[in-house]
Coordinates of C-alpha atoms in Angstrom, one line a residue:
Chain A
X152 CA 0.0 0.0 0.0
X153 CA 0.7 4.0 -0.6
X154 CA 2.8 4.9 2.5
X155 CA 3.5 9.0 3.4
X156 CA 6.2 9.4 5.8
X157 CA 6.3 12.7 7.7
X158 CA 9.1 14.1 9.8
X159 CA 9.7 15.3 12.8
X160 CA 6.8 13.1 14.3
X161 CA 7.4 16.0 17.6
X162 CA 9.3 18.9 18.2
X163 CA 9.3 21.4 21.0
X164 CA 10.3 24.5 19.8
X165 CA 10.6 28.1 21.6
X166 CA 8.2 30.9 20.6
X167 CA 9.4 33.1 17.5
X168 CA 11.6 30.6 16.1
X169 CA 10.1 28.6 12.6
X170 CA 9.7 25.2 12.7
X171 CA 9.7 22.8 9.0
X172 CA 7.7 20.1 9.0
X173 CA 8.5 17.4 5.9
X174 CA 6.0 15.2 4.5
X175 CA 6.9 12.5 1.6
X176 CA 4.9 9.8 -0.6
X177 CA 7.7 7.4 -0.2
X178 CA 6.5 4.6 -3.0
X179 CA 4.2 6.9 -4.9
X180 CA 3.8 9.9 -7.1
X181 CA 1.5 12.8 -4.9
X182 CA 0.4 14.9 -7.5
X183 CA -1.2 16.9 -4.9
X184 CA -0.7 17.0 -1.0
X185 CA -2.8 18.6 2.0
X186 CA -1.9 19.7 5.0
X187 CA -4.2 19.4 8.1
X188 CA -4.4 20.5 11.7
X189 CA -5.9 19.2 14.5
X190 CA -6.3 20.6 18.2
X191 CA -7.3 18.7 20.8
X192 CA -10.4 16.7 20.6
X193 CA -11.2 18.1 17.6
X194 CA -12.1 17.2 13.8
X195 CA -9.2 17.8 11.0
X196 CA -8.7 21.5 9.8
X197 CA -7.8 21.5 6.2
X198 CA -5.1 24.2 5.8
X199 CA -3.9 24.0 2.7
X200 CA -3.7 22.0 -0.4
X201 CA -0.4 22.0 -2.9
X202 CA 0.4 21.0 -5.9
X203 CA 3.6 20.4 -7.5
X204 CA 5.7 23.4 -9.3
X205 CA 3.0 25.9 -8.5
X206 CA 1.9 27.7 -5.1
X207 CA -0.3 26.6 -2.0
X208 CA -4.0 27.4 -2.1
X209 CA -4.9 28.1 1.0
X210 CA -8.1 27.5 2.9
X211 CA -9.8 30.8 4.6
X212 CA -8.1 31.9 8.1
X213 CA -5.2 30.0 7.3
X214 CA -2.4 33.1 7.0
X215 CA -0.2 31.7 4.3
X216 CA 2.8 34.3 5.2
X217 CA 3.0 32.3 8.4
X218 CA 3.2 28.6 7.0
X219 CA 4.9 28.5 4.4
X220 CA 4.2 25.5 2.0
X221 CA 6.6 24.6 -0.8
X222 CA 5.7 21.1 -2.9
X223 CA 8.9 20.4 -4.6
X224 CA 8.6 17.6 -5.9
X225 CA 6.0 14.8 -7.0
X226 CA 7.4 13.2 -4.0
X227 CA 7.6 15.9 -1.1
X228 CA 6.2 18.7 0.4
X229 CA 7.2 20.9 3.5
X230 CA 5.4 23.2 5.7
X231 CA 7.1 25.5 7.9
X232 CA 5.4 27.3 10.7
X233 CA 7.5 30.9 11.0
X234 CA 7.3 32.8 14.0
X235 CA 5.7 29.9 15.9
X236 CA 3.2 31.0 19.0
X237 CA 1.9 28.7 21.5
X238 CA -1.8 28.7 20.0
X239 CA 0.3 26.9 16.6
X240 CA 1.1 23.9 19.2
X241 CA -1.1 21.5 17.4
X242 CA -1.3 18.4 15.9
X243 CA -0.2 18.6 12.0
X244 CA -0.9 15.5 9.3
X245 CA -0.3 16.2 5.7
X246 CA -1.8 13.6 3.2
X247 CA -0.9 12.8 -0.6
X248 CA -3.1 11.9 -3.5
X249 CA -1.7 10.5 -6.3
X250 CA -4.2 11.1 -8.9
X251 CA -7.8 12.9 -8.6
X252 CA -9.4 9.8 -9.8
X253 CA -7.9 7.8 -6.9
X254 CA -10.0 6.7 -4.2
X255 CA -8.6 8.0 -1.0
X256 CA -6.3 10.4 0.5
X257 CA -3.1 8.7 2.4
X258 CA -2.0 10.4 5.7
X259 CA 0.9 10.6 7.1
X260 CA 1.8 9.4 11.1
X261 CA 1.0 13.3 12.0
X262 CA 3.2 15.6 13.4
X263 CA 3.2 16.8 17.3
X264 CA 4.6 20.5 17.5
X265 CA 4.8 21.9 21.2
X266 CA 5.8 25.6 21.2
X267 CA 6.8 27.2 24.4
Chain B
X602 CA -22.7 25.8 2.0
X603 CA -20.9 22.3 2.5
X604 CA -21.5 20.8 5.8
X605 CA -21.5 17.3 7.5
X606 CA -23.3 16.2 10.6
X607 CA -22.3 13.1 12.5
X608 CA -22.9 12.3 16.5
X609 CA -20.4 13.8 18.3
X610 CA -19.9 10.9 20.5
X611 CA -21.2 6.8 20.8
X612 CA -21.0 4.6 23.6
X613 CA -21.5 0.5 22.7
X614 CA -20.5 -2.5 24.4
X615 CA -18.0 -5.0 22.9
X616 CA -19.6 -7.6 21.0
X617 CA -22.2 -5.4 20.3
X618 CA -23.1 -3.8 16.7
X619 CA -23.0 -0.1 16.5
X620 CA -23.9 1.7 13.7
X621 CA -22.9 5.7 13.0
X622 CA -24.4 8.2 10.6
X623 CA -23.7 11.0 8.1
X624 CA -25.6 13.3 6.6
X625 CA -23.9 15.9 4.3
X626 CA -24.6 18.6 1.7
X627 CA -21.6 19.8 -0.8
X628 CA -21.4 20.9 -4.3
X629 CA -21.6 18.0 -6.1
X630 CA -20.6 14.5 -5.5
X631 CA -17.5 12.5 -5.7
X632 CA -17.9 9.9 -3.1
X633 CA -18.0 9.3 0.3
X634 CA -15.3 7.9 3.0
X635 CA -15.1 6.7 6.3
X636 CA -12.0 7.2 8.5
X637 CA -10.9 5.7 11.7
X638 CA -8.6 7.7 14.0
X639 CA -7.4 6.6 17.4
X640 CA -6.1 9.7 19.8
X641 CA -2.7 11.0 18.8
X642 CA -2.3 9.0 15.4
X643 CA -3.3 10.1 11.8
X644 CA -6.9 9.0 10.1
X645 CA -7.0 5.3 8.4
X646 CA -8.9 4.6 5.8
X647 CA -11.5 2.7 6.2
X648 CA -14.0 2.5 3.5
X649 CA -15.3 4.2 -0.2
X650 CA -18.8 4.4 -1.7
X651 CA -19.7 6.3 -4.7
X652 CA -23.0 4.0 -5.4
X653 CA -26.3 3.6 -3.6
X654 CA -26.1 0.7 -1.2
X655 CA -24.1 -1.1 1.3
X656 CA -20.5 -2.2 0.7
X657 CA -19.2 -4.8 3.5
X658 CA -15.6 -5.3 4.2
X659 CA -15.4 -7.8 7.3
X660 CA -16.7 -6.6 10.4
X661 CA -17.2 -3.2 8.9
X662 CA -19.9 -2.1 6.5
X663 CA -20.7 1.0 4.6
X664 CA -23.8 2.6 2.9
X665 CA -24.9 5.3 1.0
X666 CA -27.8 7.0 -0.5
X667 CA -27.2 9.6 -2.4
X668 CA -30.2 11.0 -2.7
X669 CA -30.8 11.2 1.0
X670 CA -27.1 12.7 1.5
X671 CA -27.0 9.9 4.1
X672 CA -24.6 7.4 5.0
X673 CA -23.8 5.2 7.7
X674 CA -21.0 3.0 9.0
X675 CA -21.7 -0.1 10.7
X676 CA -19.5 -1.8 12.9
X677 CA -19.8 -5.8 14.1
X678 CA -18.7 -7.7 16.8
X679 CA -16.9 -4.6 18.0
X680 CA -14.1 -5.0 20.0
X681 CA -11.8 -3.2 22.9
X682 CA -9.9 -1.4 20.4
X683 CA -12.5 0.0 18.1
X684 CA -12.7 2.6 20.8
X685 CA -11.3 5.6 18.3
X686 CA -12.9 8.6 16.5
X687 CA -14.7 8.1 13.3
X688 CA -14.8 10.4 10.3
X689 CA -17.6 10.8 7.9
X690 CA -16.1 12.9 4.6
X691 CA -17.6 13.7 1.2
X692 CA -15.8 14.5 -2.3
X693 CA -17.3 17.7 -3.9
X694 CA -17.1 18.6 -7.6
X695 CA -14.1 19.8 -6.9
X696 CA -12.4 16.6 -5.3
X697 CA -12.2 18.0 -2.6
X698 CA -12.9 16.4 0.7
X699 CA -15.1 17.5 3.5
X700 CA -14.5 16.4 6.7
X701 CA -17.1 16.1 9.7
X702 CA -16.2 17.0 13.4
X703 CA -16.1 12.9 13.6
X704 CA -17.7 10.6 16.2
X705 CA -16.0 9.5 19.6
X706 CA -17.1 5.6 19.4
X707 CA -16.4 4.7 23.2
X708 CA -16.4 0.6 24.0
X709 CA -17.4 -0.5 26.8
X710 CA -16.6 -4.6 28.2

């Protein structure tokens, strides 16, 4: 099966510093990857979804001067949280799609980001 | 606008059959999924339906009517570590997914 690898799976960081997060379709092709966010006890916020070679759309709230998504390649994507605050301490999961006519979205194991 | 509903939280008892709904509205229809998410870990995938009916996949089962906007997943013979969050979400025109706030399944022995 498609597997998406993500890395750091934590980090504690201090407030103001950035923080990248890297997500990658390790045996597939993502022509298209989202990243999600998820406080406690609460459903998945989409945040963003990329494509390859061109920019981020990003969904309404979400400020995209402060994370900053770059999809490289058909086979990684990074968000980087600049500035970080305390109310960013969340719980982020990107997922990949290979192709729009594929059934489901794969996730990644999620990243844990703490900021003090 | 595009909305899900599911139950915010289920309590069942192991061995028991529980079975969770999902209404939604969107912009056009490219399927519906099922998720299952325990605390602190990522979403699995559970199950897919695009056509009316049910489609079973052993001790889980899926329906959908599409022209209700309705869905349900139904869970067999449940079991200790079912206990996780499930997540209704629906494809628009777009291909893009909606997600609803999930359901809190809680097993009890």
């Amino acid at each position: 099966g498609a597997v998406v690898s993500q890395h750091p799976s934590w980090v504690i960081c201090k407030s103001g510093t950035s923080v990248k997060i890297e997500c990658r379709s390790l045996d597939f092709q993502a022509t298209t990857m989202f990243w999600y966010r998820q406080f406690p006890k609460q459903s998945l916020m989409l945040m963003a979804t990329s494509n390859e070679g061109s920019k981020a759309t990003y969904e309404q709230g979400v400020e995209k001067d402060k994370f900053l998504i770059n999809h490289a390649s058909l086979t990684l994507s990074t968000l980087t949280v600049t500035s970080a605050h305390p109310e960013d301490s969340s719980f982020y999961i990107c997922s990949a799609e290979p192709t729009r006519e594929l059934l489901e979205q794969y996730f990644g194991p999620g990243t844990r980001l703490t900021v003090t | 606008g595009q909305n899900i509903d599911q139950p915010t939280e289920m309590t069942a008892t192991e061995g028991a059959i529980v079975q969770i709904n999902c209404t939604y509205q969107t912009s056009g229809f490219n399927g519906l999924f099922w998720y299952q998410q325990h605390a602190g870990e990522a979403p699995t995938f559970l199950s897919y339906n695009v056509l009316d009916g049910l489609e079973e996949k052993g001790r889980f089962s899926s329906f959908l009517s599409r022209s209700k906007g309705y869905s349900y997943l139904l869970l067999k013979e449940l079991q200790m570590k079912d206990s996780a969050s499930y997540l209704c979400a629906a494809r628009d025109s777009n291909y893009q997914l909606i997600w609803g706030a999930g359901t809190k399944l809680i097993i009890k022995p």
